[in-house]
mmCIF file with all atom_site columns, C-alpha atoms in Angstrom:
data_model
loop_
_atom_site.group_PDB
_atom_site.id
_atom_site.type_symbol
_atom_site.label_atom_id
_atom_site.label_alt_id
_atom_site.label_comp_id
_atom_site.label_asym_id
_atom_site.label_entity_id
_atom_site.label_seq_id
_atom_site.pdbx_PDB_ins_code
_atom_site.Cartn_x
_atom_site.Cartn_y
_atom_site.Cartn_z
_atom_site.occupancy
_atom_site.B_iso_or_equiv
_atom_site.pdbx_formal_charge
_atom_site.auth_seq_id
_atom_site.auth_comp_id
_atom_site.auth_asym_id
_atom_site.auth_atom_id
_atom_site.pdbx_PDB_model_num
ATOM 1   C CA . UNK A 1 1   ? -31.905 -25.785 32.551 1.00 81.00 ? 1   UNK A CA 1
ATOM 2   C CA . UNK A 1 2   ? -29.270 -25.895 34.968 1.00 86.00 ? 2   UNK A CA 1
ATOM 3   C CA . UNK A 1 3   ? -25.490 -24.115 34.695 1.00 88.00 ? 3   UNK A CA 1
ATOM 4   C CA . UNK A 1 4   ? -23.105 -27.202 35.343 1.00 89.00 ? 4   UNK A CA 1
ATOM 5   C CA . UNK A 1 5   ? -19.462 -26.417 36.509 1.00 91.00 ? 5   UNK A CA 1
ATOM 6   C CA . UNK A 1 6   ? -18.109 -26.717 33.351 1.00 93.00 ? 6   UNK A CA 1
ATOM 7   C CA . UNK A 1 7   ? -19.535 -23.128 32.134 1.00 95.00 ? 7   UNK A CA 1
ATOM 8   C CA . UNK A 1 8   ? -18.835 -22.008 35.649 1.00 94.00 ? 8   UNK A CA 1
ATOM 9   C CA . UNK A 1 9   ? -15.223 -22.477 35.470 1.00 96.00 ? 9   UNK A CA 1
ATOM 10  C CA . UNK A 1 10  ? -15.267 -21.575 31.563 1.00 96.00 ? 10  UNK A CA 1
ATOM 11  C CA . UNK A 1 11  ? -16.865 -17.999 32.082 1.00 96.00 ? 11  UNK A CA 1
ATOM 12  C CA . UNK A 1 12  ? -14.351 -17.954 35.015 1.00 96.00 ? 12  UNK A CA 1
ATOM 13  C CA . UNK A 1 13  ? -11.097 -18.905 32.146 1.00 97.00 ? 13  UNK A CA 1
ATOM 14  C CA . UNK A 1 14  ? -12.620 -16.300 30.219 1.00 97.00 ? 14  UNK A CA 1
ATOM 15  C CA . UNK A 1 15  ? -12.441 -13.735 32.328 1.00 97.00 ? 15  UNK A CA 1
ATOM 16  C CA . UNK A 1 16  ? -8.947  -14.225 33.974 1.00 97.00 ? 16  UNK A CA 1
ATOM 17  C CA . UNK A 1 17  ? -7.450  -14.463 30.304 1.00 97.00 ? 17  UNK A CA 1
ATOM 18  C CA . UNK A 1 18  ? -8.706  -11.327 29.284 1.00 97.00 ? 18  UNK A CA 1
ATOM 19  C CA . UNK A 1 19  ? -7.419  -9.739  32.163 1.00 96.00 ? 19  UNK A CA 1
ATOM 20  C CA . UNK A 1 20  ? -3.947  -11.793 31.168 1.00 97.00 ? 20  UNK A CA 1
ATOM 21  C CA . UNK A 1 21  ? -4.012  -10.086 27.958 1.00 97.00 ? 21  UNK A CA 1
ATOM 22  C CA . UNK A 1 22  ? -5.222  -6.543  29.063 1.00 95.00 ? 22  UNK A CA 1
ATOM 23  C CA . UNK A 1 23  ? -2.512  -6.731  31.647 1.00 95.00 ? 23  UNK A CA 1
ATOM 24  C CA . UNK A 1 24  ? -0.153  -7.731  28.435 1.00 95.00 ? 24  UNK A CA 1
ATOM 25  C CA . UNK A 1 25  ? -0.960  -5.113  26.255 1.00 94.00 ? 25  UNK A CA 1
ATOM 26  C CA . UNK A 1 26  ? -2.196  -2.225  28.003 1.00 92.00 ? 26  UNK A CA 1
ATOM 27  C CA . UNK A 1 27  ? -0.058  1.295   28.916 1.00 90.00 ? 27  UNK A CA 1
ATOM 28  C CA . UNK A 1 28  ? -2.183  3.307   30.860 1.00 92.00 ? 28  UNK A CA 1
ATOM 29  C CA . UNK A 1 29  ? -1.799  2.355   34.689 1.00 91.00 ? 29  UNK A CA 1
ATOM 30  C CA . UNK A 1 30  ? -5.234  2.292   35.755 1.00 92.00 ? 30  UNK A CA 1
ATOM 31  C CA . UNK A 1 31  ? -6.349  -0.418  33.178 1.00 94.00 ? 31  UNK A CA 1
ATOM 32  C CA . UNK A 1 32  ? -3.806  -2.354  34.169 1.00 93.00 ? 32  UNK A CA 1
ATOM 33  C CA . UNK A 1 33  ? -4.953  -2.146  37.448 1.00 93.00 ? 33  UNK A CA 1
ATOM 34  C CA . UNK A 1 34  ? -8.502  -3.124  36.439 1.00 94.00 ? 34  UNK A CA 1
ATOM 35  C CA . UNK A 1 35  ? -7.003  -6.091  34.371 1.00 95.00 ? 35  UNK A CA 1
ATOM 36  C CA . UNK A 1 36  ? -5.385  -7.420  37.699 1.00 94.00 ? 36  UNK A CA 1
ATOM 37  C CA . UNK A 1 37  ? -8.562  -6.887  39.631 1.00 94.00 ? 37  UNK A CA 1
ATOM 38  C CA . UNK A 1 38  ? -10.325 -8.812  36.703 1.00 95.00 ? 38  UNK A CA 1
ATOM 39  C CA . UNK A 1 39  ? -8.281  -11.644 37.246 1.00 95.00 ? 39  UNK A CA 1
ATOM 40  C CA . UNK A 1 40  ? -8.387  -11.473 40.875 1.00 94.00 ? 40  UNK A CA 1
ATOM 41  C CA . UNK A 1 41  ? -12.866 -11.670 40.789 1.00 94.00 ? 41  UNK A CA 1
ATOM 42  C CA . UNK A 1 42  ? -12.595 -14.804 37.717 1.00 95.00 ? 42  UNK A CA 1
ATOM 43  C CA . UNK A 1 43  ? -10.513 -16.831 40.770 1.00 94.00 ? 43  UNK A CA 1
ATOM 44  C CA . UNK A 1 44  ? -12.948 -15.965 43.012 1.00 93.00 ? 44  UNK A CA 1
ATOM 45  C CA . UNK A 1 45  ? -15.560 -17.017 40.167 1.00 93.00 ? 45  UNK A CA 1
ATOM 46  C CA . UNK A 1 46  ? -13.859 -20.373 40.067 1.00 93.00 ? 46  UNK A CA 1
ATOM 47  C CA . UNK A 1 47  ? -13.328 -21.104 43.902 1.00 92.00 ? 47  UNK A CA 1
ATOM 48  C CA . UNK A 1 48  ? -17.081 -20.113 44.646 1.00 93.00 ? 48  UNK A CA 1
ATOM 49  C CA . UNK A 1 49  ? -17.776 -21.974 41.808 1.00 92.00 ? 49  UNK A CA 1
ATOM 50  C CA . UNK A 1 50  ? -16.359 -25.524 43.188 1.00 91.00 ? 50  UNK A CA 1
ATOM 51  C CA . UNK A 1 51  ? -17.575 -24.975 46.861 1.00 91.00 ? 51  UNK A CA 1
ATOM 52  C CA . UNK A 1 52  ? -20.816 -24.752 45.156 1.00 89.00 ? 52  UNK A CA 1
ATOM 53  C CA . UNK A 1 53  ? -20.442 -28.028 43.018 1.00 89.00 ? 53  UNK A CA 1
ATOM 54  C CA . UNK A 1 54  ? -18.764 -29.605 46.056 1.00 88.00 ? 54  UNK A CA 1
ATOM 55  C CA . UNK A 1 55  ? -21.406 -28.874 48.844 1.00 86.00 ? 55  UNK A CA 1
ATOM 56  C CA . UNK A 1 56  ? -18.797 -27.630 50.994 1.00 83.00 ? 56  UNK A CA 1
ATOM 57  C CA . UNK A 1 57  ? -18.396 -23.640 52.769 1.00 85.00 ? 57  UNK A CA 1
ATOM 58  C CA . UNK A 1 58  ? -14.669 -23.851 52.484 1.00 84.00 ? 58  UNK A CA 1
ATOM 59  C CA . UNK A 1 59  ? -14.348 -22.226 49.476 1.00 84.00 ? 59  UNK A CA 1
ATOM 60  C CA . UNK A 1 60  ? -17.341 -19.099 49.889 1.00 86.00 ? 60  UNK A CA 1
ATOM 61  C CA . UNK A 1 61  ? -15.029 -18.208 53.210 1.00 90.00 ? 61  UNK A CA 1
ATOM 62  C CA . UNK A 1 62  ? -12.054 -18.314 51.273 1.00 89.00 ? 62  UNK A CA 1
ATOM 63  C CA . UNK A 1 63  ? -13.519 -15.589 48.894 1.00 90.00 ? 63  UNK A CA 1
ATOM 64  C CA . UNK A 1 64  ? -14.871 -13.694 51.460 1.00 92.00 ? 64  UNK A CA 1
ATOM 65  C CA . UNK A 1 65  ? -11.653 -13.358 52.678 1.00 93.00 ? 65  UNK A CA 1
ATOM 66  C CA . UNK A 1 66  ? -9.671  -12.388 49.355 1.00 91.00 ? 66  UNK A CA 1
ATOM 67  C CA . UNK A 1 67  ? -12.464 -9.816  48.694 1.00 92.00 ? 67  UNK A CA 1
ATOM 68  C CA . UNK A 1 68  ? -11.480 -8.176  52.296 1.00 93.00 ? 68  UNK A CA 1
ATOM 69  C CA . UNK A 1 69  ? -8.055  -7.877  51.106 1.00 92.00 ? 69  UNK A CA 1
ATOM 70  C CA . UNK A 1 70  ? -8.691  -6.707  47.573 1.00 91.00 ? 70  UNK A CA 1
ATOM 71  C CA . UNK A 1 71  ? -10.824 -4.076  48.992 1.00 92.00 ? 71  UNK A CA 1
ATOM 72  C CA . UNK A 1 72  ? -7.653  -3.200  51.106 1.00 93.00 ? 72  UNK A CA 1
ATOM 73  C CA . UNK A 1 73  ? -4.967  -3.628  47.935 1.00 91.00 ? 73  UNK A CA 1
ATOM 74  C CA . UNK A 1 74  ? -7.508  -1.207  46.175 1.00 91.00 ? 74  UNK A CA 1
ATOM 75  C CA . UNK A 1 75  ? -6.938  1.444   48.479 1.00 93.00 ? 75  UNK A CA 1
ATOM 76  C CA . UNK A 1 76  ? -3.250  1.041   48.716 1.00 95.00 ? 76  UNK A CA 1
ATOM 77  C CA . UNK A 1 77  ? -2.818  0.518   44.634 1.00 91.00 ? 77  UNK A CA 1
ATOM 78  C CA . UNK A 1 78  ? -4.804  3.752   43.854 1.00 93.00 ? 78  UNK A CA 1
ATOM 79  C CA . UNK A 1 79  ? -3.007  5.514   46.662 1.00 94.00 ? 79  UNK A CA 1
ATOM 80  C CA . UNK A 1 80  ? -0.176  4.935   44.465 1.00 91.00 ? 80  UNK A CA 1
ATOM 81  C CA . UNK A 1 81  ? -1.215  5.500   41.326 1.00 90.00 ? 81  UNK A CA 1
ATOM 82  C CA . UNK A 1 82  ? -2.240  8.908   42.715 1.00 93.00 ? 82  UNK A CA 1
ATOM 83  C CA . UNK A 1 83  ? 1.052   9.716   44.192 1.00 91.00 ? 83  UNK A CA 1
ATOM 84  C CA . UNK A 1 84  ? 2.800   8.758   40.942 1.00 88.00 ? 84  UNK A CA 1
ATOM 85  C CA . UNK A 1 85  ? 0.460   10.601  38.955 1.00 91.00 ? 85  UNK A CA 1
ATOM 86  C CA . UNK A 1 86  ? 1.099   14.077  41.217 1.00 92.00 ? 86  UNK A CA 1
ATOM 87  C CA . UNK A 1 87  ? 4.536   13.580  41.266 1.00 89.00 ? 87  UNK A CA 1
ATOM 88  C CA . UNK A 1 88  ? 5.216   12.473  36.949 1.00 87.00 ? 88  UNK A CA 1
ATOM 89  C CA . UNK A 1 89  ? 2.016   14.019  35.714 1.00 88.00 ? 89  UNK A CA 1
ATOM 90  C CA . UNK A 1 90  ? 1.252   10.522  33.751 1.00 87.00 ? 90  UNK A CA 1
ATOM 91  C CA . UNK A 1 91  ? 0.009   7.648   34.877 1.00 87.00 ? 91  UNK A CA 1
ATOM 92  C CA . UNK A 1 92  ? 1.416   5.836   31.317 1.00 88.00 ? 92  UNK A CA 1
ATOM 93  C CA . UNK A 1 93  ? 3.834   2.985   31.699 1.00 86.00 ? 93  UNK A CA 1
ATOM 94  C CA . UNK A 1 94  ? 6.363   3.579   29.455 1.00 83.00 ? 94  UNK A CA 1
ATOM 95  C CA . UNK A 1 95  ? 6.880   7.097   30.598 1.00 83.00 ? 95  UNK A CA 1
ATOM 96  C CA . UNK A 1 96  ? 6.919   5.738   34.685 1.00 79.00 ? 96  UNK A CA 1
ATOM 97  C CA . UNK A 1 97  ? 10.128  2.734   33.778 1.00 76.00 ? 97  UNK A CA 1
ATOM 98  C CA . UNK A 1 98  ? 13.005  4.448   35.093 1.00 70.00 ? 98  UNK A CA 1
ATOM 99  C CA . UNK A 1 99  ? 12.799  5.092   38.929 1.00 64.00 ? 99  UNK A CA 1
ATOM 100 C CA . UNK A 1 100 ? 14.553  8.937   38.868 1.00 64.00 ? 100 UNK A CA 1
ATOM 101 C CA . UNK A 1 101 ? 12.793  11.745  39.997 1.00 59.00 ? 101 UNK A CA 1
#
């Protein structure tokens, strides 16, 4: 039994959508945050998935290189999401909207 591309980039739909939606309907900074970084591993599902299918590299560098800069936006993001945290003592988004104090 083999996995064609089809499930590939199905499991890969999945995932980004419910990191649409969780982006959509979530208040708390940090999930929204994991949302994103859901969406940003079910493109990288997808593009490994059609370098695979396609017998080419092109698309496994291309990954390796969007998981050196999510490592990086990780760092940066949470750095954030600390400071805004220390300075509002929330990290909820309806409480963070206006950009006083």
């Amino acid at each position: 039994m083999t996995v064609g591309l089809e499930q590939y980039i199905a499991v890969s739909a999945l995932l980004f959508a419910i990191g649409f939606f969780g982006v959509l309907r979530r208040k708390n900074t940090l999930v929204i945050y994991m949302c994103l970084e859901l969406m940003l591993n079910a493109c990288n599902l997808g593009l490994i998935a059609f370098s695979r299918f396609h017998g080419g590299m092109s698309g496994s560098v291309f990954v390796f290189f969007i998981i050196t800069v999510a490592a990086a936006e990780v760092a940066v993001g949470l750095a954030i999401i600390v400071a805004l945290f220390r300075k509002r003592q929330t990290v909820q988004v309806p409480e963070l909207n206006a950009l006083k104090n």
